[in-house]
Amino acid sequence: EAQVTQNPRYLITVTGKKLTVTCSQNMNHEYMSWYRQDPGLGLRQIYYSMNVEVTDKGDVPEGYKVSRKEKRNFPLILESPSPNQTSLYFCASRASPGLKGSEQYFGPGTRLTVT
Amino acid sequence: GENVEQHPSTLSVQEGDSAVIKCTYSDSASNYFPWYKQELGKRPQLIIDIRSNVGEKKDQRIAVTLNKTAKHFSLHITETQPEDSAVYFCAASIIGNQFYFGTGTSLTVIP
């Protein structure tokens, strides 16, 4: 089954404790991205990656890191989480731009609370 | 960068009526405009999309129209049903680049 998976789905942590949210897709997609969703603000892109070893900042990259060492994985790293990073996070992937069916598939979401 | 505005933020309609959600964008280079539906506690899912070389696209009860000159696009849902109740997001993108989302419209269909 074609899918994007994220782990963990729920996480409560404390300020300053490094954490990683994993994202994996099994569709051989080149393009992957991370979004955060906050009430009234919609979905805002944090980072995106056009292919292995190629990453770019989105609209709200501060406080986050990503890496793309393999095509299928795109982890999101919070080196020193702060309460303003409490949010719902979505990973997404899609095929190469321009191809028919360049639908973006979203993972199930990770609800992060930083106290 | 691109700025996408979406209106209204909330919309209530009677079952069977039509619903229209409108979005405007700022970057004339944007050429891909998807619409997503997000049910409570679920992930966003693509319901329809349109590219800049097309003015309208339909899929059963859902249609999207695009006015490139005015830089706005709209989602039209006809014969609404209770299962259409959800949050709808528009987005704009230059194919190959990042996506910019609207702030969402919470649609409630009243039986």
Coordinates of C-alpha atoms in Angstrom, one line a residue:
Chain A
E1 CA 0.0 0.0 0.0
A2 CA 1.3 3.4 -1.0
Q3 CA 1.8 5.5 2.1
V4 CA 3.6 8.1 4.1
T5 CA 4.4 7.2 7.7
Q6 CA 5.4 9.3 10.6
N7 CA 6.6 8.5 14.1
P8 CA 5.8 9.2 16.7
R9 CA 2.1 10.2 16.3
Y10 CA 2.0 11.9 19.7
L11 CA 4.9 13.4 21.7
I12 CA 5.0 15.4 24.9
T13 CA 8.5 16.7 25.7
V14 CA 10.2 19.4 27.7
T15 CA 12.0 22.6 26.5
G16 CA 15.5 21.9 25.3
K17 CA 15.3 18.2 24.9
K18 CA 16.3 17.2 21.4
L19 CA 13.9 15.2 19.4
T20 CA 13.5 13.7 15.9
V21 CA 10.2 13.0 14.1
T22 CA 10.7 10.4 11.4
C23 CA 9.0 10.3 8.0
S24 CA 9.2 7.6 5.4
Q25 CA 7.5 7.0 2.1
N26 CA 7.3 3.9 -0.1
M27 CA 6.3 5.5 -3.4
N28 CA 9.8 6.3 -4.6
H29 CA 8.9 10.0 -4.6
E30 CA 11.6 12.6 -5.1
Y31 CA 9.9 15.5 -3.4
M32 CA 9.3 15.5 0.4
S33 CA 8.4 18.3 2.8
W34 CA 7.4 19.1 6.3
Y35 CA 4.5 21.3 7.4
R36 CA 3.2 22.6 10.7
Q37 CA -0.5 23.2 11.2
D38 CA -1.7 25.8 13.7
P39 CA -5.2 27.0 14.3
G40 CA -6.0 30.0 12.0
L41 CA -2.7 29.7 10.2
G42 CA -3.3 26.8 7.9
L43 CA -0.4 24.7 6.8
R44 CA 3.0 26.3 6.7
Q45 CA 6.0 24.7 5.1
I46 CA 9.1 24.2 7.3
Y47 CA 11.5 22.5 4.9
Y48 CA 11.3 20.7 1.6
S49 CA 13.6 18.4 -0.4
M50 CA 13.7 18.0 -4.1
N51 CA 15.9 14.9 -3.9
V52 CA 18.5 13.1 -1.9
E53 CA 21.0 15.5 -0.3
V54 CA 18.9 18.5 -1.6
T55 CA 17.0 20.5 1.0
D56 CA 15.6 24.0 1.1
K57 CA 14.0 26.2 3.7
G58 CA 10.2 26.8 3.6
D59 CA 8.4 29.6 5.3
V60 CA 9.1 28.8 8.9
P61 CA 12.5 26.9 9.2
E62 CA 13.7 28.5 12.4
G63 CA 14.4 26.0 15.1
Y64 CA 14.2 23.0 12.8
K65 CA 16.7 20.9 10.9
V66 CA 16.2 18.2 8.2
S67 CA 18.3 15.7 6.4
R68 CA 17.7 13.6 3.2
K69 CA 20.3 10.9 3.1
E70 CA 18.0 8.4 1.5
K71 CA 15.2 8.9 -0.9
R72 CA 12.5 7.3 1.3
N73 CA 13.3 9.1 4.6
F74 CA 13.1 12.7 5.6
P75 CA 13.4 13.2 9.4
L76 CA 12.6 16.5 11.1
I77 CA 14.9 17.4 14.0
L78 CA 14.3 19.9 16.8
E79 CA 17.6 20.5 18.4
S80 CA 16.3 22.5 21.3
P81 CA 12.5 22.5 21.3
S82 CA 10.6 25.5 22.7
P83 CA 6.9 25.8 23.6
N84 CA 6.2 27.8 20.4
Q85 CA 6.9 24.7 18.5
T86 CA 3.9 23.0 20.0
S87 CA 1.9 22.1 16.9
L88 CA 0.6 19.4 14.6
Y89 CA 3.3 18.3 12.1
F90 CA 2.7 16.7 8.7
C91 CA 5.2 15.1 6.4
A92 CA 4.3 14.9 2.7
S93 CA 5.7 13.5 -0.5
R94 CA 5.0 13.6 -4.2
A95 CA 6.5 12.5 -7.5
S96 CA 8.8 14.6 -9.6
P97 CA 7.3 18.0 -10.5
G98 CA 5.6 18.2 -13.8
L99 CA 4.7 14.5 -14.0
K100 CA 1.0 13.7 -14.3
G101 CA -0.3 12.8 -10.9
S102 CA 1.9 15.0 -9.0
E103 CA -0.4 14.7 -6.0
Q104 CA 1.1 15.5 -2.7
Y105 CA 0.5 12.7 -0.2
F106 CA 0.4 13.5 3.5
G107 CA 1.4 11.4 6.5
P108 CA -1.0 10.9 9.4
G109 CA 0.5 13.8 11.5
T110 CA 2.5 14.1 14.7
R111 CA 1.0 16.1 17.5
L112 CA 3.9 17.6 19.5
T113 CA 3.6 19.4 22.8
V114 CA 6.6 21.2 24.3
T115 CA 6.2 22.2 28.0
Chain B
G1 CA 7.2 34.8 -1.7
E2 CA 3.7 33.8 -2.6
N3 CA 0.8 34.9 -0.4
V4 CA -2.5 32.9 -0.5
E5 CA -5.7 34.3 1.0
Q6 CA -8.7 32.2 1.5
H7 CA -12.3 33.2 2.3
P8 CA -14.5 32.6 4.1
S9 CA -13.0 31.1 7.2
T10 CA -16.2 29.4 8.2
L11 CA -19.2 28.5 6.0
S12 CA -22.5 26.8 6.9
V13 CA -24.9 25.6 4.2
Q14 CA -28.1 23.5 4.2
E15 CA -27.8 20.0 2.8
G16 CA -28.4 20.1 -1.0
D17 CA -27.2 23.7 -1.4
S18 CA -24.0 24.8 -3.0
A19 CA -20.8 25.9 -1.3
V20 CA -18.2 28.2 -2.8
I21 CA -14.7 28.9 -1.3
K22 CA -12.5 31.5 -2.8
C23 CA -8.7 32.0 -2.8
T24 CA -6.4 34.7 -4.2
Y25 CA -2.7 34.5 -4.8
S26 CA 0.0 37.0 -5.3
D27 CA 2.7 35.4 -7.5
S28 CA 1.7 35.4 -11.2
A29 CA 4.3 32.6 -11.7
S30 CA 2.2 30.2 -9.7
N31 CA 0.8 27.5 -12.0
Y32 CA -0.6 24.7 -9.9
F33 CA -3.6 25.1 -7.6
P34 CA -4.7 22.1 -5.5
W35 CA -7.5 21.9 -3.0
Y36 CA -7.4 19.7 0.0
K37 CA -10.1 18.4 2.4
Q38 CA -9.2 17.7 6.0
E39 CA -11.7 15.8 8.2
L40 CA -11.4 16.2 11.9
G41 CA -8.3 14.4 13.2
K42 CA -7.2 13.3 9.7
R43 CA -4.6 14.2 7.2
P44 CA -5.3 16.6 4.3
Q45 CA -6.3 14.8 1.2
L46 CA -6.3 16.2 -2.4
I47 CA -9.8 16.5 -3.8
I48 CA -9.2 18.4 -7.0
D49 CA -6.4 20.4 -8.6
I50 CA -6.0 22.7 -11.6
R51 CA -3.1 23.9 -13.7
S52 CA -2.7 27.4 -15.1
N53 CA -3.4 26.3 -18.7
V54 CA -7.0 25.3 -17.8
G55 CA -9.8 27.6 -16.6
E56 CA -12.1 25.1 -15.1
K57 CA -12.1 21.5 -14.0
K58 CA -14.9 19.3 -12.7
D59 CA -15.1 16.0 -10.8
Q60 CA -18.7 15.0 -10.1
R61 CA -20.0 17.5 -7.5
I62 CA -16.8 19.4 -7.2
A63 CA -15.4 22.0 -9.6
V64 CA -12.5 24.4 -9.5
T65 CA -12.3 27.6 -11.6
L66 CA -9.2 29.7 -12.2
N67 CA -8.9 33.3 -13.3
K68 CA -5.3 33.9 -14.0
T69 CA -5.7 37.6 -14.8
A70 CA -7.4 38.3 -11.5
K71 CA -5.2 35.8 -9.7
H72 CA -8.0 34.0 -8.0
F73 CA -9.4 30.5 -8.0
S74 CA -12.5 29.0 -6.4
L75 CA -13.8 25.6 -5.2
H76 CA -17.5 24.9 -5.9
I77 CA -19.3 22.0 -4.2
T78 CA -22.8 21.3 -5.5
E79 CA -25.6 19.3 -3.8
T80 CA -23.7 19.3 -0.5
Q81 CA -24.0 16.4 1.8
P82 CA -23.2 16.1 5.5
E83 CA -20.0 14.1 4.7
D84 CA -18.7 17.2 2.9
S85 CA -18.3 18.8 6.3
A86 CA -14.6 19.4 6.8
V87 CA -11.9 22.0 6.6
Y88 CA -10.9 22.8 3.0
F89 CA -7.5 24.3 2.1
C90 CA -6.4 25.9 -1.1
A91 CA -2.8 26.1 -2.2
A92 CA -0.7 27.7 -4.9
S93 CA 2.6 26.5 -6.2
I94 CA 5.1 26.9 -9.0
I95 CA 5.4 23.3 -10.2
G96 CA 8.6 22.0 -8.7
N97 CA 8.7 24.5 -5.9
Q98 CA 7.2 24.8 -2.5
F99 CA 3.5 25.0 -1.7
Y100 CA 1.7 27.9 -0.1
F101 CA -1.5 27.2 1.6
G102 CA -4.5 29.3 2.5
T103 CA -5.7 29.4 6.1
G104 CA -8.6 27.1 5.6
T105 CA -12.4 27.1 5.5
S106 CA -14.4 25.2 7.9
L107 CA -17.5 23.9 6.1
T108 CA -20.5 22.7 7.9
V109 CA -23.4 21.1 6.0
I110 CA -26.6 21.1 8.0
P111 CA -28.8 18.1 7.5

